[in-house]
Amino acid sequence: MTEPPEEIGRAGSQSGGGSAEGSSSSPAIPAPEFTLNSLDGREVSLSDFRGKVVVLNFWATWCGTCRAEMPNLERAYQAYKDKNVELVGISMDTDTQLVESFVKEVGVTYTILLDPSHRVASDYAIWALPSTYIVDEKGMIVGSEIGQLAESMLKNMLDQALEE
């Protein structure tokens, strides 16, 4: 994959383990709209979550760092799901059965969408996994992280997005 377009790469960037407090200095940009199939076959669009803070996490079963990060994401989802936050995992895998069995094994309860063609990943300029974006209630990207997201950093990013 190539480097992200400048505007996506700058949007609330937290890459490299920076502090969530710095995300407000980067201009928020509109999150690219998408529609993907969920594991249960439903069509799900980003706009379905308008009015909520959305964590978009791009991952794959073959990515060891992604696998290690998922329990943290699940804990964050459980802590924030009643606070107007939705967590959406976007799998880059091409084998749906592999994704289904992995999600069951790990105990993930948040929404998992399938992007086997990597079309949405391309729209979000994903060049490394895992990659995470925070989208505010208005559909603007207000934070991002490339690589494994520490639970404390995700909490800080979500708290900040909920305050805005």
CSV table of C-alpha atoms in Angstrom, one decimal:
chain,number,residue,atom,x,y,z
A,1,MET,CA,0.0,0.0,0.0
A,2,THR,CA,1.1,3.6,-0.5
A,3,GLU,CA,1.4,6.5,1.8
A,4,PRO,CA,-2.0,8.1,2.8
A,5,PRO,CA,-3.2,11.2,0.9
A,6,GLU,CA,-2.1,14.2,2.9
A,7,GLU,CA,-5.6,15.3,4.1
A,8,ILE,CA,-6.4,11.8,5.5
A,9,GLY,CA,-2.9,11.4,7.0
A,10,ARG,CA,-3.2,14.7,8.8
A,11,ALA,CA,-6.8,14.3,10.1
A,12,GLY,CA,-6.5,14.3,13.9
A,13,SER,CA,-3.4,12.2,13.5
A,14,GLN,CA,-2.2,10.4,16.7
A,15,SER,CA,0.2,8.1,14.9
A,16,GLY,CA,3.4,7.3,16.8
A,17,GLY,CA,2.0,7.2,20.3
A,18,GLY,CA,1.2,10.9,20.6
A,19,SER,CA,-1.1,12.3,23.2
A,20,ALA,CA,-4.8,12.5,22.4
A,21,GLU,CA,-4.8,16.1,23.5
A,22,GLY,CA,-3.0,17.0,20.3
A,23,SER,CA,-5.7,15.9,17.9
A,24,SER,CA,-7.7,19.1,18.1
A,25,SER,CA,-4.8,21.0,16.4
A,26,SER,CA,-5.2,19.0,13.2
A,27,PRO,CA,-8.2,19.9,11.0
A,28,ALA,CA,-11.0,17.4,11.0
A,29,ILE,CA,-12.0,16.2,7.6
A,30,PRO,CA,-15.1,14.3,6.4
A,31,ALA,CA,-14.9,10.5,6.8
A,32,PRO,CA,-15.4,8.8,3.4
A,33,GLU,CA,-18.8,7.3,3.3
A,34,PHE,CA,-19.0,3.5,2.6
A,35,THR,CA,-21.4,0.5,2.6
A,36,LEU,CA,-20.1,-2.9,3.4
A,37,ASN,CA,-21.6,-6.3,4.4
A,38,SER,CA,-21.5,-7.4,8.0
A,39,LEU,CA,-20.7,-11.0,9.1
A,40,ASP,CA,-24.4,-11.7,9.2
A,41,GLY,CA,-25.0,-10.4,5.7
A,42,ARG,CA,-26.5,-7.0,6.4
A,43,GLU,CA,-25.5,-4.0,4.5
A,44,VAL,CA,-24.0,-1.4,6.9
A,45,SER,CA,-23.1,2.2,6.0
A,46,LEU,CA,-21.0,4.7,7.9
A,47,SER,CA,-24.0,7.1,7.8
A,48,ASP,CA,-26.0,4.5,9.7
A,49,PHE,CA,-24.0,5.6,12.8
A,50,ARG,CA,-24.5,9.4,12.2
A,51,GLY,CA,-25.0,11.1,15.6
A,52,LYS,CA,-22.6,8.7,17.4
A,53,VAL,CA,-18.8,8.7,17.8
A,54,VAL,CA,-17.5,5.8,15.7
A,55,VAL,CA,-14.2,4.0,16.0
A,56,LEU,CA,-13.2,2.5,12.7
A,57,ASN,CA,-10.6,-0.2,13.1
A,58,PHE,CA,-9.1,-1.8,10.0
A,59,TRP,CA,-7.6,-5.2,10.7
A,60,ALA,CA,-7.0,-8.7,9.4
A,61,THR,CA,-6.8,-12.2,11.0
A,62,TRP,CA,-3.2,-12.6,9.7
A,63,CYS,CA,-2.1,-9.5,11.4
A,64,GLY,CA,-0.6,-10.4,14.8
A,65,THR,CA,-0.7,-6.9,16.2
A,66,CYS,CA,-4.4,-6.7,15.1
A,67,ARG,CA,-5.1,-9.9,17.0
A,68,ALA,CA,-3.4,-8.6,20.1
A,69,GLU,CA,-5.3,-5.3,20.0
A,70,MET,CA,-8.8,-6.8,19.7
A,71,PRO,CA,-9.3,-7.6,23.5
A,72,ASN,CA,-8.5,-3.9,24.2
A,73,LEU,CA,-11.0,-2.8,21.6
A,74,GLU,CA,-13.7,-5.1,23.0
A,75,ARG,CA,-13.1,-3.7,26.5
A,76,ALA,CA,-13.4,-0.2,25.2
A,77,TYR,CA,-16.6,-1.1,23.3
A,78,GLN,CA,-18.1,-2.5,26.5
A,79,ALA,CA,-17.2,0.6,28.4
A,80,TYR,CA,-18.4,3.1,25.8
A,81,LYS,CA,-21.3,1.4,24.0
A,82,ASP,CA,-23.9,3.1,26.3
A,83,LYS,CA,-22.1,6.5,25.8
A,84,ASN,CA,-23.1,7.1,22.2
A,85,VAL,CA,-20.0,5.3,20.8
A,86,GLU,CA,-20.0,2.6,18.1
A,87,LEU,CA,-17.0,0.4,17.4
A,88,VAL,CA,-16.7,-1.0,13.8
A,89,GLY,CA,-14.0,-3.5,12.9
A,90,ILE,CA,-13.3,-3.6,9.1
A,91,SER,CA,-11.7,-6.9,8.1
A,92,MET,CA,-9.3,-6.9,5.2
A,93,ASP,CA,-9.6,-10.7,4.9
A,94,THR,CA,-11.0,-12.5,1.9
A,95,ASP,CA,-12.2,-15.6,3.8
A,96,THR,CA,-15.4,-14.8,5.6
A,97,GLN,CA,-15.4,-18.1,7.5
A,98,LEU,CA,-12.0,-17.4,8.9
A,99,VAL,CA,-13.1,-14.0,10.1
A,100,GLU,CA,-16.3,-15.6,11.7
A,101,SER,CA,-14.3,-18.2,13.6
A,102,PHE,CA,-11.7,-15.7,14.8
A,103,VAL,CA,-14.4,-13.3,16.0
A,104,LYS,CA,-16.1,-16.1,17.9
A,105,GLU,CA,-12.8,-17.3,19.4
A,106,VAL,CA,-11.8,-13.8,20.6
A,107,GLY,CA,-15.3,-13.0,21.8
A,108,VAL,CA,-15.8,-9.8,19.8
A,109,THR,CA,-19.3,-8.4,20.1
A,110,TYR,CA,-18.9,-5.1,18.2
A,111,THR,CA,-19.8,-4.7,14.5
A,112,ILE,CA,-17.5,-6.5,12.1
A,113,LEU,CA,-17.7,-5.5,8.4
A,114,LEU,CA,-16.0,-7.2,5.4
A,115,ASP,CA,-13.8,-5.3,2.9
A,116,PRO,CA,-12.2,-8.2,0.9
A,117,SER,CA,-11.6,-5.9,-2.1
A,118,HIS,CA,-9.9,-3.3,0.1
A,119,ARG,CA,-12.1,-0.6,-1.6
A,120,VAL,CA,-12.9,1.1,1.7
A,121,ALA,CA,-9.3,0.7,3.0
A,122,SER,CA,-8.2,2.5,-0.2
A,123,ASP,CA,-10.6,5.3,0.5
A,124,TYR,CA,-9.2,5.6,4.0
A,125,ALA,CA,-5.6,5.4,2.7
A,126,ILE,CA,-4.8,2.4,4.8
A,127,TRP,CA,-1.2,1.4,4.3
A,128,ALA,CA,-0.5,-0.5,7.6
A,129,LEU,CA,-2.6,-2.7,9.9
A,130,PRO,CA,-4.1,-2.1,12.3
A,131,SER,CA,-5.2,1.4,11.6
A,132,THR,CA,-7.9,3.2,13.6
A,133,TYR,CA,-9.9,6.3,12.9
A,134,ILE,CA,-12.2,8.2,15.3
A,135,VAL,CA,-15.2,9.7,13.6
A,136,ASP,CA,-17.3,12.3,15.5
A,137,GLU,CA,-21.1,12.6,15.6
A,138,LYS,CA,-21.1,14.8,12.4
A,139,GLY,CA,-19.0,12.3,10.4
A,140,MET,CA,-15.7,14.1,10.7
A,141,ILE,CA,-12.4,12.3,11.3
A,142,VAL,CA,-11.1,13.7,14.6
A,143,GLY,CA,-8.4,11.2,15.5
A,144,SER,CA,-6.3,8.4,14.1
A,145,GLU,CA,-3.6,5.9,15.0
A,146,ILE,CA,-1.5,3.6,12.8
A,147,GLY,CA,-0.4,0.5,14.7
A,148,GLN,CA,-1.6,-1.1,17.9
A,149,LEU,CA,-3.7,1.3,19.9
A,150,ALA,CA,-3.1,1.3,23.6
A,151,GLU,CA,-6.3,1.0,25.6
A,152,SER,CA,-5.5,4.2,27.5
A,153,MET,CA,-4.9,6.2,24.3
A,154,LEU,CA,-8.2,5.0,22.8
A,155,LYS,CA,-10.0,6.0,26.0
A,156,ASN,CA,-8.4,9.5,25.8
A,157,MET,CA,-9.4,9.8,22.1
A,158,LEU,CA,-13.0,8.8,22.8
A,159,ASP,CA,-13.3,11.0,25.9
A,160,GLN,CA,-12.0,14.0,23.8
A,161,ALA,CA,-14.4,13.2,20.9
A,162,LEU,CA,-17.4,12.9,23.3
A,163,GLU,CA,-16.5,16.3,24.8
A,164,GLU,CA,-16.5,18.2,21.5
